[in-house]
Structure formats: structure tokens, C-alpha cells
Short mmCIF file of C-alpha atoms in Angstrom, two decimals:
data_model
loop_
_atom_site.label_atom_id
_atom_site.label_comp_id
_atom_site.label_asym_id
_atom_site.label_seq_id
_atom_site.Cartn_x
_atom_site.Cartn_y
_atom_site.Cartn_z
CA MET Y 1 132.76 -58.58 199.11
CA THR Y 2 130.22 -56.91 196.80
CA ALA Y 3 126.84 -58.26 195.76
CA PRO Y 4 126.53 -59.45 192.15
CA ASN Y 5 124.92 -57.02 189.75
CA ARG Y 6 121.43 -58.35 189.07
CA SER Y 7 120.68 -55.81 186.30
CA ALA Y 8 123.19 -57.36 183.90
CA PRO Y 9 121.64 -59.89 181.45
CA SER Y 10 122.53 -63.47 182.26
CA SER Y 11 122.33 -64.62 178.64
CA PRO Y 12 123.08 -63.01 175.31
CA PRO Y 13 120.15 -61.28 173.61
CA ARG Y 14 118.01 -63.47 171.39
CA PRO Y 15 118.71 -63.16 167.65
CA PRO Y 16 115.94 -61.76 165.48
CA ARG Y 17 113.51 -64.26 163.94
CA SER Y 18 115.02 -63.64 160.50
CA GLU Y 19 118.38 -65.23 161.29
CA PRO Y 20 117.11 -68.81 161.33
CA LEU Y 21 115.38 -68.19 157.98
CA GLN Y 22 118.58 -66.70 156.53
CA ASP Y 23 120.52 -69.70 157.78
CA GLU Y 24 118.02 -72.05 156.19
CA VAL Y 25 118.25 -70.25 152.84
CA TYR Y 26 122.07 -70.36 152.90
CA ARG Y 27 122.04 -74.02 153.96
CA HIS Y 28 119.88 -74.96 150.97
CA MET Y 29 122.01 -72.86 148.65
CA PHE Y 30 125.04 -74.94 149.68
CA ARG Y 31 123.06 -78.16 149.27
CA LEU Y 32 122.01 -77.08 145.77
CA GLU Y 33 125.58 -76.15 144.93
CA SER Y 34 126.69 -79.68 145.93
CA SER Y 35 123.92 -81.18 143.72
CA ARG Y 36 121.92 -82.82 146.49
CA PRO Y 37 118.63 -84.32 145.30
CA GLY Y 38 115.64 -82.09 146.06
CA ALA Y 39 117.73 -79.11 147.01
CA ALA Y 40 116.19 -76.82 144.34
CA LEU Y 41 112.70 -77.30 145.73
CA GLU Y 42 113.88 -76.93 149.32
CA LEU Y 43 115.70 -73.71 148.45
CA ALA Y 44 112.59 -72.34 146.74
CA LEU Y 45 110.47 -73.18 149.81
CA ALA Y 46 112.97 -71.67 152.21
CA LEU Y 47 113.06 -68.49 150.16
CA LEU Y 48 109.25 -68.35 150.09
CA ARG Y 49 109.11 -68.85 153.88
CA ALA Y 50 111.61 -65.99 154.31
CA TRP Y 51 109.48 -63.64 152.18
CA ILE Y 52 106.31 -64.57 154.04
CA ALA Y 53 108.03 -63.95 157.38
CA ALA Y 54 109.34 -60.59 156.15
CA ASP Y 55 105.86 -59.48 155.16
CA ALA Y 56 104.42 -60.59 158.48
CA GLN Y 57 106.91 -58.60 160.58
CA PRO Y 58 106.36 -54.85 160.69
CA ALA Y 59 110.02 -53.97 161.34
CA SER Y 60 111.64 -56.30 158.82
CA ARG Y 61 113.31 -53.70 156.63
CA GLY Y 62 116.76 -55.30 156.92
CA GLN Y 63 115.38 -58.70 156.11
CA LYS Y 64 113.57 -57.42 153.01
CA HIS Y 65 116.79 -55.72 151.85
CA TRP Y 66 118.66 -59.02 152.30
CA LEU Y 67 115.92 -60.90 150.45
CA ARG Y 68 116.06 -58.45 147.50
CA LYS Y 69 119.78 -59.16 147.21
CA ILE Y 70 119.67 -62.92 147.68
CA SER Y 71 116.50 -63.83 145.75
CA PRO Y 72 117.92 -63.26 142.26
CA ILE Y 73 120.93 -65.40 143.15
CA CYS Y 74 118.69 -68.18 144.45
CA ILE Y 75 116.46 -68.04 141.39
CA GLU Y 76 119.44 -68.26 139.10
CA MET Y 77 120.79 -71.23 141.04
CA ILE Y 78 117.40 -73.01 140.90
CA GLU Y 79 117.01 -72.36 137.18
CA SER Y 80 120.57 -73.54 136.50
CA SER Y 81 119.95 -76.77 138.41
CA LEU Y 82 116.79 -77.45 136.40
CA HIS Y 83 118.44 -76.71 133.05
CA PRO Y 84 122.16 -77.43 133.52
CA THR Y 85 123.01 -76.96 129.84
CA THR Y 86 121.48 -73.47 129.61
CA PRO Y 87 123.91 -70.62 130.37
CA PRO Y 88 122.84 -68.51 133.42
CA ARG Y 89 121.06 -65.24 132.73
CA SER Y 90 122.35 -62.07 134.28
CA CYS Y 91 120.18 -60.81 137.14
CA PRO Y 92 119.18 -57.18 137.46
CA GLN Y 93 120.73 -55.40 140.39
#
């Protein structure tokens, strides 16, 4: 019988801090899409929290890239929910 290997991690590595913020942004995007009351404000706040966290972390290059891609989509969704009769503007890429 061999002794168990103590050097192997007993639990999976912790996800980076950005994942919960990304999950929160996506969750509020879905809530806004389903026309839940207050979802536009909650999405805006989640997006703002994600940007603040990205600026506070020195190695958040991947998170900033994700935010640059997702922010125009979120802004368009928020604007569309505030003015549902106005056609959406195209976002720069």
C-alpha cells in the first residue's frame, strides 16, 4: 500500500475575482432582456463595479478586454430599455 500524495491539491483552484463580476453582468443582462423591473439600473451598476474592479487589479488585462467587448452591448441594452420605440444605434467595434 502506498501513502497518499500530499502535494496534490485537494480542491480545484479558486477562480479569479473577475468571474463573479462577469456572472453578475450576464445575470443582469438576462434580467433586462426579460424586462424585469429595475434591471437596467442593476446592469449599469454591475458594469460599473466590474470596471472599478478591473482598474483596481494590476493584472486584469483579460477582464478589461472582456469589458471593452461587453460594455457597448450593455449600454445599447440599457438605452433600448429606456427608450423602447427608438431603434438601437450601432456600436463601434
